[in-house]
Amino acid sequence: MNMNKSVRRAFLQLLVCFFLLAAFAFAQNGGELRFCLRSEPKTFDPALVDDDASVAIRYLTGGVLVRANRKTQDLEPELAESWSVSKDSKQITFKLRHGILFSDGSPFSAEDVAFTMQRLMDPALHSSTGDAFRSGSGTVSTKIIAPDQIAITFPAPLAGLEHLFDQVAIMSAHSPKKEGAVLGPFMVAEYKAGSSVLLKRNPNYWKKDAAGRRLPYLDSVRLDIQPNRDVEMLRFKRGELDLINSVDSDYFDRLAASSPQLVHDAGASLDYEFLWFNQVASAPIPEYKRAWFRSVNFRRAISQAVNRDDLSRIVFNGHAQPAVGPVSPANKFWFNSKLKAEAYRPDAALKRLQDDGFHLQNGTLFDKAGNAVEFSIVTNAGSKPRERMAVMIQEDLGKLGIKVNVVTLDFPSLIERISQKFNYEAAMLGFRNVELDPNSQMTIWLSSGDNHAWNPQQKSPETAWEAEIDRLMRAQASTADPKKRKESFDRVQEIAAEQAPLIYLINQNALSAVSNAVAGANPVILNPQTFWNAERLTVNSQARASR
Amino acid sequence: MNLARKLACVVVVFVCAVSLAANWLAPVGYAKQFREAPGAPPSHEHWLGTDEVGRDRFARVLYGTRISLLLAPAAALVSTLLAALVGGLAGYLGGIWLRLARGFTDLFLSLPWLFLLITVRAVLPLNVSPLTSVLITFLILGLLGWAAAARVLSTSADALRNSDFVLQARASGLHGPRLFLIHVLPNLKPVLYAQFWISIPVFILSEANLGILGLGVAEPLPSWGSLLRELEGLMSFREEPWRLVPLVLLIVVMTSFQMLLSKEEVTA
């Protein structure tokens, strides 16, 4: 009888354990994550990805050899178990994992890596992901050492080579589904143009959690195409969306007021807003203005006359930091911590201008030839924060007697003016930095670069400091030694601060919103801030319905 | 004059007078930034609060009203005159001229004028003062906004050309410009008035749309268009009701303008 009782008790205990485990498993599994893409994805081909929407889909569907952990910023193995870079930074060898299958069931091997690299480097494809690997003239060669081992050789040294593979989604060499066969946690199941993209769980995804359960936990991810941020916010508030990857500061504060548990401020992001003056020799601007813009004292004075704290406080409601330079303090390794953001010092700014022969007369600043200081700042229309910043800079500079005309233009006209016709005086834009490595800024810093905003495509450097930056950028790109690279790029940041060719304004904070129905979310500053660990997220539909 | 028209007249005159007195009523000006109080609610210092960068909203509404009430009718006048010239003359002349004018207005109406405006703005010089930019904006609107009115006027003029009294005038020996000026144009007046009044709110709203595209009035100068842009992102009317003042003012003034039209002008 007693035995019967104890057996029954044990059975009941087992039953309770079973239900608890089942409940836990149920909680971990399933669910649909819903959020918005702000534009139509231009492609599902990972090699051709160039826009934010396609980047998000590639992140969720693409399997990569190595992945930069968005939280720690360290590189972690994914499809590659390990890798080694040659001393001359021209070759990288990957050791691949075994037994991995694409979403369509075809096996993954070194052949697929070789195929992906050859496709990326095909000049006819014009792949921007491939462009990052173009270190010099010559071809990129791949050598399959074994089915699980491959060496990729580049014609010239590529510093930070392994980091570039974070963006390379491996494609199948043999699958008839082409880009439809993926190695990432999700696969594209349905695409309704202008409406939504539905991603389903990849049943063959290779990763497992600590308990040995196959990832991802989610059944599907629904990406609604919604360019209107007001609608996106309304839908989030109604509980129709689970997260917003990047929230404007206005919306952030309003949401924080009503539901503080839903918003996340991860601190300064890698993105920055900046202003620069046109220094192009052939630009159709008066010669005396070109002389102002080419004067380091003039540029530094403008920089000192801008109240960055006010920009941060008023335009971004405090969700921004005064920018120091081309590298945000959020970039833990590459930021030059000796540098500080330019302080607001209108008196010092006026002193600098007077050193250059400028003088104030009846509240107007004149140069030494008697020309009143007046210039226009062009920026893109439709960006409220940028327009507000321009208005505040207009007032700040007005205090020095400088008349600023703010001109907002549609984006294509703006780009044409600043990069083709050079028909502008000063411009203000933002830089969306997705890479940590300074190699991604090569075209900004090399005087021959297309994105050397203030004076692009120079045949040879026009100033000594630009020549020095060219030398330093090439030096850091041609060595694999992180310490030497850091030293070189630290000096580039110092020169940028001394010469102020670009006047850095603010680093916007990474603001996001995540529904309390989502478990496992840990918003970070690196893109994609909220769903970087999508494979480990779960959604509780009951919690969503109760919002 | 009925009571409604009297009331409308009072409203328009009052709004015009107040906006003209902006310098006295809002001496802080439309551009001064009170940076310690951005986005502030109404207070003793700022009757309608401040905008996102701390500018006094009451001052901006007054100055913006002045600009919009002065320049939108000016643009409407330009477009109505152009419409009268093209549509009225074509309708009066009839035949091939009428067909040509209608073809031309149809072609003009089918043009994506917003893109045309973007192109026009993109080629204009950058270094223009805010006042010049506002003049350019409304002038462009006036020069490009005549086609719809011209179509209406051509139809009316065509009907007048075949009317009995015009035929009688012709039979009495009246021809050419004299016939047009004495008999046709006065009878087109209600249509012209109606087109003029209709154009004003259209131009004000067009300027607001252009502001979003970067073609509107340059900062820091306010206009109803730029003030209406503040409503972007307003989630609820209850949130900050004072931000709705420019919208309410626009509705009240436009309604008053419509009420000022006589019955004949409305039916025209």
PDB file of C-alpha atoms in Angstrom, chain B residues 19-229:
ATOM      1  CA  SER B  19      -1.077  89.839 -38.710  1.00  0.00           C
ATOM      2  CA  LEU B  20      -0.111  93.314 -39.916  1.00  0.00           C
ATOM      3  CA  ALA B  21       0.369  94.324 -36.294  1.00  0.00           C
ATOM      4  CA  ALA B  22       2.721  91.385 -35.648  1.00  0.00           C
ATOM      5  CA  ASN B  23       5.683  93.674 -34.936  1.00  0.00           C
ATOM      6  CA  TRP B  24       3.788  95.243 -32.032  1.00  0.00           C
ATOM      7  CA  LEU B  25       1.876  92.219 -30.794  1.00  0.00           C
ATOM      8  CA  ALA B  26       4.856  89.870 -30.868  1.00  0.00           C
ATOM      9  CA  PRO B  27       7.961  91.995 -30.429  1.00  0.00           C
ATOM     10  CA  VAL B  28      10.167  88.924 -29.769  1.00  0.00           C
ATOM     11  CA  GLY B  29      10.056  88.166 -33.485  1.00  0.00           C
ATOM     12  CA  TYR B  30       9.622  84.900 -35.320  1.00  0.00           C
ATOM     13  CA  ALA B  31      13.265  83.799 -35.323  1.00  0.00           C
ATOM     14  CA  LYS B  32      14.495  84.245 -31.765  1.00  0.00           C
ATOM     15  CA  GLN B  33      15.203  80.898 -30.164  1.00  0.00           C
ATOM     16  CA  PHE B  34      14.411  80.517 -26.470  1.00  0.00           C
ATOM     17  CA  ARG B  35      16.645  77.509 -26.092  1.00  0.00           C
ATOM     18  CA  GLU B  36      15.879  77.017 -22.446  1.00  0.00           C
ATOM     19  CA  ALA B  37      12.234  76.353 -23.355  1.00  0.00           C
ATOM     20  CA  PRO B  38      11.921  74.300 -26.551  1.00  0.00           C
ATOM     21  CA  GLY B  39       8.488  72.789 -27.175  1.00  0.00           C
ATOM     22  CA  ALA B  40       7.065  74.642 -24.178  1.00  0.00           C
ATOM     23  CA  PRO B  41       3.316  74.734 -23.532  1.00  0.00           C
ATOM     24  CA  PRO B  42       1.414  78.045 -23.537  1.00  0.00           C
ATOM     25  CA  SER B  43       2.516  80.442 -20.815  1.00  0.00           C
ATOM     26  CA  HIS B  44       2.439  84.099 -19.949  1.00  0.00           C
ATOM     27  CA  GLU B  45       5.634  84.683 -22.003  1.00  0.00           C
ATOM     28  CA  HIS B  46       4.643  82.477 -24.915  1.00  0.00           C
ATOM     29  CA  TRP B  47       0.884  82.530 -25.476  1.00  0.00           C
ATOM     30  CA  LEU B  48       0.927  79.576 -27.843  1.00  0.00           C
ATOM     31  CA  GLY B  49       4.017  77.962 -26.409  1.00  0.00           C
ATOM     32  CA  THR B  50       7.234  77.513 -28.356  1.00  0.00           C
ATOM     33  CA  ASP B  51       8.148  75.318 -31.301  1.00  0.00           C
ATOM     34  CA  GLU B  52      10.736  72.505 -31.311  1.00  0.00           C
ATOM     35  CA  VAL B  53      13.683  74.904 -31.275  1.00  0.00           C
ATOM     36  CA  GLY B  54      12.142  77.325 -28.792  1.00  0.00           C
ATOM     37  CA  ARG B  55      10.713  79.990 -31.105  1.00  0.00           C
ATOM     38  CA  ASP B  56       7.595  81.797 -29.948  1.00  0.00           C
ATOM     39  CA  ARG B  57       4.699  80.107 -31.744  1.00  0.00           C
ATOM     40  CA  PHE B  58       2.355  83.087 -31.390  1.00  0.00           C
ATOM     41  CA  ALA B  59       4.864  85.328 -33.172  1.00  0.00           C
ATOM     42  CA  ARG B  60       5.386  82.721 -35.866  1.00  0.00           C
ATOM     43  CA  VAL B  61       1.641  82.343 -36.410  1.00  0.00           C
ATOM     44  CA  LEU B  62       1.241  86.110 -36.795  1.00  0.00           C
ATOM     45  CA  TYR B  63       4.173  86.511 -39.169  1.00  0.00           C
ATOM     46  CA  GLY B  64       3.258  83.316 -41.023  1.00  0.00           C
ATOM     47  CA  THR B  65      -0.308  84.572 -41.469  1.00  0.00           C
ATOM     48  CA  ARG B  66       1.002  87.822 -42.846  1.00  0.00           C
ATOM     49  CA  ILE B  67       3.172  86.040 -45.390  1.00  0.00           C
ATOM     50  CA  SER B  68       0.588  83.496 -46.452  1.00  0.00           C
ATOM     51  CA  LEU B  69      -2.283  85.984 -46.590  1.00  0.00           C
ATOM     52  CA  LEU B  70      -0.219  88.357 -48.662  1.00  0.00           C
ATOM     53  CA  LEU B  71       1.497  85.954 -51.005  1.00  0.00           C
ATOM     54  CA  ALA B  72      -1.085  83.215 -51.556  1.00  0.00           C
ATOM     55  CA  PRO B  73      -3.610  85.761 -52.950  1.00  0.00           C
ATOM     56  CA  ALA B  74      -0.782  87.285 -55.007  1.00  0.00           C
ATOM     57  CA  ALA B  75      -0.006  83.869 -56.473  1.00  0.00           C
ATOM     58  CA  ALA B  76      -3.743  83.284 -56.991  1.00  0.00           C
ATOM     59  CA  LEU B  77      -3.943  86.614 -58.821  1.00  0.00           C
ATOM     60  CA  VAL B  78      -1.055  85.648 -61.121  1.00  0.00           C
ATOM     61  CA  SER B  79      -2.587  82.269 -61.911  1.00  0.00           C
ATOM     62  CA  THR B  80      -6.103  83.696 -62.411  1.00  0.00           C
ATOM     63  CA  LEU B  81      -4.801  86.373 -64.764  1.00  0.00           C
ATOM     64  CA  LEU B  82      -2.921  83.756 -66.749  1.00  0.00           C
ATOM     65  CA  ALA B  83      -6.029  81.575 -66.781  1.00  0.00           C
ATOM     66  CA  ALA B  84      -8.142  84.505 -67.971  1.00  0.00           C
ATOM     67  CA  LEU B  85      -5.651  85.263 -70.703  1.00  0.00           C
ATOM     68  CA  VAL B  86      -5.359  81.711 -71.986  1.00  0.00           C
ATOM     69  CA  GLY B  87      -8.789  80.261 -71.181  1.00  0.00           C
ATOM     70  CA  GLY B  88     -10.909  83.391 -71.590  1.00  0.00           C
ATOM     71  CA  LEU B  89      -9.388  84.399 -74.903  1.00  0.00           C
ATOM     72  CA  ALA B  90      -9.420  80.870 -76.284  1.00  0.00           C
ATOM     73  CA  GLY B  91     -13.079  80.432 -75.332  1.00  0.00           C
ATOM     74  CA  TYR B  92     -13.965  83.787 -76.836  1.00  0.00           C
ATOM     75  CA  LEU B  93     -12.100  83.114 -80.083  1.00  0.00           C
ATOM     76  CA  GLY B  94     -13.370  79.523 -80.328  1.00  0.00           C
ATOM     77  CA  GLY B  95     -12.539  77.135 -83.170  1.00  0.00           C
ATOM     78  CA  ILE B  96      -8.920  76.133 -83.561  1.00  0.00           C
ATOM     79  CA  TRP B  97      -7.824  78.481 -80.742  1.00  0.00           C
ATOM     80  CA  LEU B  98     -10.146  76.816 -78.298  1.00  0.00           C
ATOM     81  CA  ARG B  99      -8.995  73.337 -79.308  1.00  0.00           C
ATOM     82  CA  LEU B 100      -5.368  74.415 -79.125  1.00  0.00           C
ATOM     83  CA  ALA B 101      -5.816  76.002 -75.694  1.00  0.00           C
ATOM     84  CA  ARG B 102      -7.653  72.982 -74.348  1.00  0.00           C
ATOM     85  CA  GLY B 103      -4.963  70.668 -75.685  1.00  0.00           C
ATOM     86  CA  PHE B 104      -2.327  72.840 -74.100  1.00  0.00           C
ATOM     87  CA  THR B 105      -4.077  73.039 -70.715  1.00  0.00           C
ATOM     88  CA  ASP B 106      -4.699  69.273 -70.783  1.00  0.00           C
ATOM     89  CA  LEU B 107      -1.032  68.748 -71.486  1.00  0.00           C
ATOM     90  CA  PHE B 108      -0.119  71.150 -68.674  1.00  0.00           C
ATOM     91  CA  LEU B 109      -2.500  69.447 -66.250  1.00  0.00           C
ATOM     92  CA  SER B 110      -1.080  66.042 -67.077  1.00  0.00           C
ATOM     93  CA  LEU B 111       2.460  67.179 -66.263  1.00  0.00           C
ATOM     94  CA  PRO B 112       3.747  65.936 -62.918  1.00  0.00           C
ATOM     95  CA  TRP B 113       3.998  69.519 -61.713  1.00  0.00           C
ATOM     96  CA  LEU B 114       5.406  68.547 -58.352  1.00  0.00           C
ATOM     97  CA  PHE B 115       8.446  67.126 -60.117  1.00  0.00           C
ATOM     98  CA  LEU B 116       8.507  70.169 -62.323  1.00  0.00           C
ATOM     99  CA  LEU B 117       8.655  72.322 -59.200  1.00  0.00           C
ATOM    100  CA  ILE B 118      11.432  70.200 -57.758  1.00  0.00           C
ATOM    101  CA  THR B 119      13.399  70.653 -60.959  1.00  0.00           C
ATOM    102  CA  VAL B 120      12.766  74.391 -61.001  1.00  0.00           C
ATOM    103  CA  ARG B 121      13.831  74.734 -57.347  1.00  0.00           C
ATOM    104  CA  ALA B 122      16.931  72.615 -57.905  1.00  0.00           C
ATOM    105  CA  VAL B 123      18.270  74.977 -60.541  1.00  0.00           C
ATOM    106  CA  LEU B 124      17.605  78.174 -58.590  1.00  0.00           C
ATOM    107  CA  PRO B 125      20.531  79.863 -56.818  1.00  0.00           C
ATOM    108  CA  LEU B 126      21.148  78.681 -53.254  1.00  0.00           C
ATOM    109  CA  ASN B 127      22.218  81.903 -51.662  1.00  0.00           C
ATOM    110  CA  VAL B 128      18.918  83.733 -51.571  1.00  0.00           C
ATOM    111  CA  SER B 129      17.437  85.385 -48.533  1.00  0.00           C
ATOM    112  CA  PRO B 130      14.379  83.775 -46.892  1.00  0.00           C
ATOM    113  CA  LEU B 131      12.217  86.645 -48.198  1.00  0.00           C
ATOM    114  CA  THR B 132      13.362  86.071 -51.770  1.00  0.00           C
ATOM    115  CA  SER B 133      12.789  82.357 -51.363  1.00  0.00           C
ATOM    116  CA  VAL B 134       9.201  82.920 -50.287  1.00  0.00           C
ATOM    117  CA  LEU B 135       8.598  85.229 -53.244  1.00  0.00           C
ATOM    118  CA  ILE B 136      10.093  82.660 -55.603  1.00  0.00           C
ATOM    119  CA  THR B 137       7.981  79.888 -54.101  1.00  0.00           C
ATOM    120  CA  PHE B 138       4.690  81.693 -54.548  1.00  0.00           C
ATOM    121  CA  LEU B 139       5.639  83.032 -57.957  1.00  0.00           C
ATOM    122  CA  ILE B 140       6.372  79.522 -59.152  1.00  0.00           C
ATOM    123  CA  LEU B 141       3.041  78.373 -57.739  1.00  0.00           C
ATOM    124  CA  GLY B 142       1.253  81.201 -59.512  1.00  0.00           C
ATOM    125  CA  LEU B 143       2.988  80.547 -62.823  1.00  0.00           C
ATOM    126  CA  LEU B 144       2.300  76.830 -62.729  1.00  0.00           C
ATOM    127  CA  GLY B 145      -1.181  76.809 -61.212  1.00  0.00           C
ATOM    128  CA  TRP B 146      -3.243  78.425 -63.972  1.00  0.00           C
ATOM    129  CA  ALA B 147      -4.228  75.413 -66.113  1.00  0.00           C
ATOM    130  CA  ALA B 148      -7.252  74.092 -64.200  1.00  0.00           C
ATOM    131  CA  ALA B 149      -8.748  77.572 -63.955  1.00  0.00           C
ATOM    132  CA  ALA B 150      -8.059  78.200 -67.650  1.00  0.00           C
ATOM    133  CA  ARG B 151     -10.035  75.109 -68.567  1.00  0.00           C
ATOM    134  CA  VAL B 152     -13.063  76.291 -66.575  1.00  0.00           C
ATOM    135  CA  LEU B 153     -12.784  79.780 -68.044  1.00  0.00           C
ATOM    136  CA  SER B 154     -12.480  78.554 -71.618  1.00  0.00           C
ATOM    137  CA  THR B 155     -15.719  76.599 -71.211  1.00  0.00           C
ATOM    138  CA  SER B 156     -17.509  79.607 -69.738  1.00  0.00           C
ATOM    139  CA  ALA B 157     -16.175  81.951 -72.410  1.00  0.00           C
ATOM    140  CA  ASP B 158     -17.162  79.489 -75.116  1.00  0.00           C
ATOM    141  CA  ALA B 159     -20.713  79.427 -73.736  1.00  0.00           C
ATOM    142  CA  LEU B 160     -20.766  83.223 -73.638  1.00  0.00           C
ATOM    143  CA  ARG B 161     -19.509  83.471 -77.225  1.00  0.00           C
ATOM    144  CA  ASN B 162     -22.603  81.634 -78.429  1.00  0.00           C
ATOM    145  CA  SER B 163     -25.033  83.426 -76.111  1.00  0.00           C
ATOM    146  CA  ASP B 164     -27.817  85.595 -77.451  1.00  0.00           C
ATOM    147  CA  PHE B 165     -26.565  88.876 -76.073  1.00  0.00           C
ATOM    148  CA  VAL B 166     -23.084  88.383 -77.591  1.00  0.00           C
ATOM    149  CA  LEU B 167     -24.682  87.489 -80.928  1.00  0.00           C
ATOM    150  CA  GLN B 168     -26.787  90.618 -80.659  1.00  0.00           C
ATOM    151  CA  ALA B 169     -23.742  92.699 -79.842  1.00  0.00           C
ATOM    152  CA  ARG B 170     -21.985  91.225 -82.846  1.00  0.00           C
ATOM    153  CA  ALA B 171     -25.025  92.010 -85.006  1.00  0.00           C
ATOM    154  CA  SER B 172     -24.807  95.577 -83.721  1.00  0.00           C
ATOM    155  CA  GLY B 173     -21.299  95.774 -85.119  1.00  0.00           C
ATOM    156  CA  LEU B 174     -19.245  95.158 -81.983  1.00  0.00           C
ATOM    157  CA  HIS B 175     -16.154  93.009 -82.637  1.00  0.00           C
ATOM    158  CA  GLY B 176     -12.709  92.109 -81.404  1.00  0.00           C
ATOM    159  CA  PRO B 177     -11.234  93.339 -78.113  1.00  0.00           C
ATOM    160  CA  ARG B 178     -14.107  95.754 -77.468  1.00  0.00           C
ATOM    161  CA  LEU B 179     -16.681  92.985 -77.543  1.00  0.00           C
ATOM    162  CA  PHE B 180     -14.447  90.900 -75.278  1.00  0.00           C
ATOM    163  CA  LEU B 181     -13.870  93.709 -72.786  1.00  0.00           C
ATOM    164  CA  ILE B 182     -17.419  95.101 -72.708  1.00  0.00           C
ATOM    165  CA  HIS B 183     -19.561  91.961 -72.911  1.00  0.00           C
ATOM    166  CA  VAL B 184     -17.531  88.811 -72.352  1.00  0.00           C
ATOM    167  CA  LEU B 185     -15.094  89.728 -69.585  1.00  0.00           C
ATOM    168  CA  PRO B 186     -17.666  91.282 -67.217  1.00  0.00           C
ATOM    169  CA  ASN B 187     -19.728  88.127 -67.523  1.00  0.00           C
ATOM    170  CA  LEU B 188     -16.696  86.012 -66.745  1.00  0.00           C
ATOM    171  CA  LYS B 189     -16.125  87.936 -63.534  1.00  0.00           C
ATOM    172  CA  PRO B 190     -17.991  85.511 -61.214  1.00  0.00           C
ATOM    173  CA  VAL B 191     -15.991  82.593 -62.603  1.00  0.00           C
ATOM    174  CA  LEU B 192     -12.759  84.561 -62.232  1.00  0.00           C
ATOM    175  CA  TYR B 193     -13.591  85.467 -58.643  1.00  0.00           C
ATOM    176  CA  ALA B 194     -14.491  81.889 -57.822  1.00  0.00           C
ATOM    177  CA  GLN B 195     -11.258  80.599 -59.374  1.00  0.00           C
ATOM    178  CA  PHE B 196      -9.272  83.239 -57.508  1.00  0.00           C
ATOM    179  CA  TRP B 197     -10.759  82.352 -54.104  1.00  0.00           C
ATOM    180  CA  ILE B 198     -10.467  78.636 -54.751  1.00  0.00           C
ATOM    181  CA  SER B 199      -6.803  79.042 -55.661  1.00  0.00           C
ATOM    182  CA  ILE B 200      -5.815  80.713 -52.395  1.00  0.00           C
ATOM    183  CA  PRO B 201      -6.210  77.689 -50.075  1.00  0.00           C
ATOM    184  CA  VAL B 202      -4.840  75.472 -52.827  1.00  0.00           C
ATOM    185  CA  PHE B 203      -1.664  77.566 -52.954  1.00  0.00           C
ATOM    186  CA  ILE B 204      -1.350  77.694 -49.194  1.00  0.00           C
ATOM    187  CA  LEU B 205      -1.595  73.918 -48.995  1.00  0.00           C
ATOM    188  CA  SER B 206       0.721  73.521 -51.995  1.00  0.00           C
ATOM    189  CA  GLU B 207       3.283  75.636 -50.175  1.00  0.00           C
ATOM    190  CA  ALA B 208       2.906  73.354 -47.146  1.00  0.00           C
ATOM    191  CA  ASN B 209       3.507  70.318 -49.330  1.00  0.00           C
ATOM    192  CA  LEU B 210       6.465  71.988 -50.978  1.00  0.00           C
ATOM    193  CA  GLY B 211       7.892  72.707 -47.541  1.00  0.00           C
ATOM    194  CA  ILE B 212       7.989  68.984 -46.880  1.00  0.00           C
ATOM    195  CA  LEU B 213       9.844  68.527 -50.163  1.00  0.00           C
ATOM    196  CA  GLY B 214      12.223  71.346 -49.346  1.00  0.00           C
ATOM    197  CA  LEU B 215      10.821  73.812 -51.849  1.00  0.00           C
ATOM    198  CA  GLY B 216       8.840  75.936 -49.481  1.00  0.00           C
ATOM    199  CA  VAL B 217       9.639  79.030 -47.511  1.00  0.00           C
ATOM    200  CA  ALA B 218      13.220  79.073 -46.236  1.00  0.00           C
ATOM    201  CA  GLU B 219      13.964  79.068 -42.535  1.00  0.00           C
ATOM    202  CA  PRO B 220      13.598  80.944 -40.306  1.00  0.00           C
ATOM    203  CA  LEU B 221      10.734  82.715 -42.087  1.00  0.00           C
ATOM    204  CA  PRO B 222       7.369  81.199 -41.114  1.00  0.00           C
ATOM    205  CA  SER B 223       4.386  80.556 -43.322  1.00  0.00           C
ATOM    206  CA  TRP B 224       1.171  78.649 -42.778  1.00  0.00           C
ATOM    207  CA  GLY B 225       2.761  75.846 -44.735  1.00  0.00           C
ATOM    208  CA  SER B 226       5.775  75.585 -42.458  1.00  0.00           C
ATOM    209  CA  LEU B 227       3.546  75.956 -39.389  1.00  0.00           C
ATOM    210  CA  LEU B 228       1.335  73.116 -40.566  1.00  0.00           C
ATOM    211  CA  ARG B 229       4.419  70.919 -40.800  1.00  0.00           C
TER     212      ARG B 229
END
